[in-house]
C-alpha positions as a printed Julia matrix, in Angstrom:
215×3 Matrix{Float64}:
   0.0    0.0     0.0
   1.22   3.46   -1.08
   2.43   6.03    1.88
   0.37   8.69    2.38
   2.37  11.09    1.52
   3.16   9.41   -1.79
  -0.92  10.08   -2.39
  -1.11  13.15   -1.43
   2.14  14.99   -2.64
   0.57  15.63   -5.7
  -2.82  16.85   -4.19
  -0.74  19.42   -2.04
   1.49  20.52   -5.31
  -1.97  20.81   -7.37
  -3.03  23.11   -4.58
  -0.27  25.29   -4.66
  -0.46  25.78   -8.97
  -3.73  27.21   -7.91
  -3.17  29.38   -5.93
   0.17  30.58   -8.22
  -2.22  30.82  -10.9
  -5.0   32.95   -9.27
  -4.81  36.9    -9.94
  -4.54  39.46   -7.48
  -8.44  40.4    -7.64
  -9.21  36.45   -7.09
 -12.48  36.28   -4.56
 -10.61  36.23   -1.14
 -13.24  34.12    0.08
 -12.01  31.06   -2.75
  -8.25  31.29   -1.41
  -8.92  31.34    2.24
 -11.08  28.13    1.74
  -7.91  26.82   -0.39
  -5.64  27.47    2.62
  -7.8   25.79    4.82
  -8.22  22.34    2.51
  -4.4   22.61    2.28
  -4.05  22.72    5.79
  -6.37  20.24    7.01
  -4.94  17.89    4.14
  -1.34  18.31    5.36
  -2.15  17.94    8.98
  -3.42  14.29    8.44
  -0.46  13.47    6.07
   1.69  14.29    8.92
  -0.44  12.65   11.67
  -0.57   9.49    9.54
   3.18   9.81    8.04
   5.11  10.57   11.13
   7.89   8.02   11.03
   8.89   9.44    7.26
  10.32  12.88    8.09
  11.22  13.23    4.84
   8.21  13.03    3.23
   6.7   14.78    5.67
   9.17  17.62    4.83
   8.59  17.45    0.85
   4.96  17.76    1.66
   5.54  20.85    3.92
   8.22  21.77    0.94
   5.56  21.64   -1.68
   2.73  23.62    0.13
   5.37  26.39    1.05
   6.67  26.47   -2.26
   3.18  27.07   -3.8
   2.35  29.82   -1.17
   5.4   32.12   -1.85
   5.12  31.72   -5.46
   1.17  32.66   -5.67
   2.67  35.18   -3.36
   5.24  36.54   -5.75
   2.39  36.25   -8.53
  -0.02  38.27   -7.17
   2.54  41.17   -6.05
   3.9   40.94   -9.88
  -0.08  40.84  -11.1
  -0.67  44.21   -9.54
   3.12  45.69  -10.19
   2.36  45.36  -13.67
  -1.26  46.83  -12.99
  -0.17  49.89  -11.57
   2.44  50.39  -14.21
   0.75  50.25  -16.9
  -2.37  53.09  -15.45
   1.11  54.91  -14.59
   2.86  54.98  -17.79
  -0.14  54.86  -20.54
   2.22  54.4   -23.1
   1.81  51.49  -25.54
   5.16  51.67  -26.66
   6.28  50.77  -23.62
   5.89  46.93  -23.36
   5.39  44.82  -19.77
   5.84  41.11  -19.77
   4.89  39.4   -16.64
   6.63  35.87  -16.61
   5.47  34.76  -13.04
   8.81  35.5   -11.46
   9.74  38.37  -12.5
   8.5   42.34  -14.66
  10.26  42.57  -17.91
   9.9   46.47  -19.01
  11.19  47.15  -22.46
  11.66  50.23  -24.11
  12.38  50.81  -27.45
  16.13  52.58  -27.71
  14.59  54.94  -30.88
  12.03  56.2   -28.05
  14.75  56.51  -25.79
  17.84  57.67  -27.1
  18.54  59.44  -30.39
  20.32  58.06  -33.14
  24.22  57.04  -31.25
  23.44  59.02  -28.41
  23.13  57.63  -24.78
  21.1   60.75  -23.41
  17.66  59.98  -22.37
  15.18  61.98  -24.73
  12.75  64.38  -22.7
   9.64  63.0   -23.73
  10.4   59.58  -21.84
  12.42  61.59  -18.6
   8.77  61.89  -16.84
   7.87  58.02  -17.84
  11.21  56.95  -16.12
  10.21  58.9   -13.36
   6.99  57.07  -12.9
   8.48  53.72  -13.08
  10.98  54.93  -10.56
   7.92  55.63   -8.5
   6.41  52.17   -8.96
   9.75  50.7    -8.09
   9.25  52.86   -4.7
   5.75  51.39   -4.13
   7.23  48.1    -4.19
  10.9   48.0    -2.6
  11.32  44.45   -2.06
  12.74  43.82   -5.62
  16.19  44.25   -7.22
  16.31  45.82  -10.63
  18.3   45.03  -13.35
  18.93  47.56  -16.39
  20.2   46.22  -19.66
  21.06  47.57  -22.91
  20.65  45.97  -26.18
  21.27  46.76  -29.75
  20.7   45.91  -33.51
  24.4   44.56  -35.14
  24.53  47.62  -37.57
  28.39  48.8   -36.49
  31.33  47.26  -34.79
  30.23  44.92  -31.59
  32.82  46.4   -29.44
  31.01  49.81  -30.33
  27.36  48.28  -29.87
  28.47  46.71  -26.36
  29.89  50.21  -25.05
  26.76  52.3   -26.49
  24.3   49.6   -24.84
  26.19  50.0   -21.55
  26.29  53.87  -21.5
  22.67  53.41  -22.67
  21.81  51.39  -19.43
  23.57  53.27  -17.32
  21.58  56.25  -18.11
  18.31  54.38  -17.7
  19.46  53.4   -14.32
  20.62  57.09  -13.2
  17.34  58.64  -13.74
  15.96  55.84  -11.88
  18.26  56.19   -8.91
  17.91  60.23   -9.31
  14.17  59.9    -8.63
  14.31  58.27   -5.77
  15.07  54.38   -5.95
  18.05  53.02   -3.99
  21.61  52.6    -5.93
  21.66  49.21   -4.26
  19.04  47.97   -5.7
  20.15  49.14   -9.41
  22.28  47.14  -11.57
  23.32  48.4   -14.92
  24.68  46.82  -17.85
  25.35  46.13  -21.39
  24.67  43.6   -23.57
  25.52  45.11  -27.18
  24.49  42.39  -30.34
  24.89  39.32  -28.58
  20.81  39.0   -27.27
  18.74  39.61  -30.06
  15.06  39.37  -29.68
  14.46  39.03  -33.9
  16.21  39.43  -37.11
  18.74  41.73  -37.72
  18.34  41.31  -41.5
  15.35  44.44  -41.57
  14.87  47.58  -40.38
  11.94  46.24  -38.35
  14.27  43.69  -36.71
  16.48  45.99  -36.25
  14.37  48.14  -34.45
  13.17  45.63  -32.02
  16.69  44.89  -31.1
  17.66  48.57  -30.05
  16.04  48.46  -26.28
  16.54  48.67  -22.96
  14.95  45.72  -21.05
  14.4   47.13  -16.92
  14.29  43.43  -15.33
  11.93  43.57  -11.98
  12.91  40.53   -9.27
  10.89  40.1    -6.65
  13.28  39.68   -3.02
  12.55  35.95   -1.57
């Protein structure tokens, strides 16, 4: 006869996809009964499992695991909300991948042509992001600079850096901690498309702000 624990592992885990996959204006009501058929669940796993400590622990494993990442989901869900009523610009693209924001910018929004100076017209929508990064400290931010191949790489890696570093400056300037800002280049080498039209090329030119939630 199968353990317990061997039963009901997968119960638990099933459990905690649903709550990863509920939104952040999920019926409260629906997630606190979820909690409490987890809980009652795991409590006579343990009670009937208690020689197995080790199964006992996956099973406490698996339910924790599912909390923090419906957790992490949720705060992402409404990040991504709030930036987008913030920003209201469509050029401005925000990919939630369930563990982390990926913001991208197009660099011919940003930046003209060879140039690594932030254009006015997106200053104030770097501002608000900085502001949404305030709203929710308990990430780490990571700013990266891409571009098409058009040019020498060694002159694409240094324009994407200086690019990314002044992303991340107006971010720090308007109020979001240094140490949680981390600034880099990536030139050619992480292409998103083609390089072979001036579409694909334009895709490539961007900065990508990467959003981490803190564990």
């Amino acid at each position: 006869m199968k353990s317990p624990l061997f039963v009901a592992i997968p119960l638990i885990a099933s459990f905690g996809l649903t709550a990863c996959m509920d939104t952040y204006s999920a019926d409260s009501n629906q997630k606190t009964t979820q909690g409490a058929v987890i809980g009652a669940t795991l409590g006579g796993i343990l009670g009937a499992s208690s020689n197995d400590d080790k199964l006992a622990k996956a099973a406490v494993g698996a339910v924790i695991g599912g909390a923090i990442g419906g957790a992490i989901g949720q705060q992402l869900d409404k990040q991504a909300a709030d930036l987008r009523q913030d920003l209201g610009n469509d050029d401005v693209k925000i990919v939630n991948t369930g563990s982390q924001l990926i913001v991208t910018m197009p660099q011919d929004i940003l930046f003209a042509t060879d140039s690594s100076v932030v254009m006015p017209s997106l200053q104030s929508d770097l501002s608000k992001l900085a502001y949404n990064l305030q709203d929710y400290p308990n990430t780490t931010v990571q700013v990266i600079g891409h571009t098409d191949n058009t040019g020498s790489a060694t002159y694409n890696q240094a324009l994407s850096t200086r690019r990314a570093s002044a992303v991340a400056t107006i971010l720090t300037a308007n109020g979001v901690a240094p140490g949680r800002v981390q600034a880099y280049g990536r030139g050619e080498d992480a292409p998103v498309t083609t390089n072979l039209t001036p579409e694909g090329r334009a895709q490539n030119r961007r900065v990508e702000i990467v959003i981490t939630p803190m564990t």
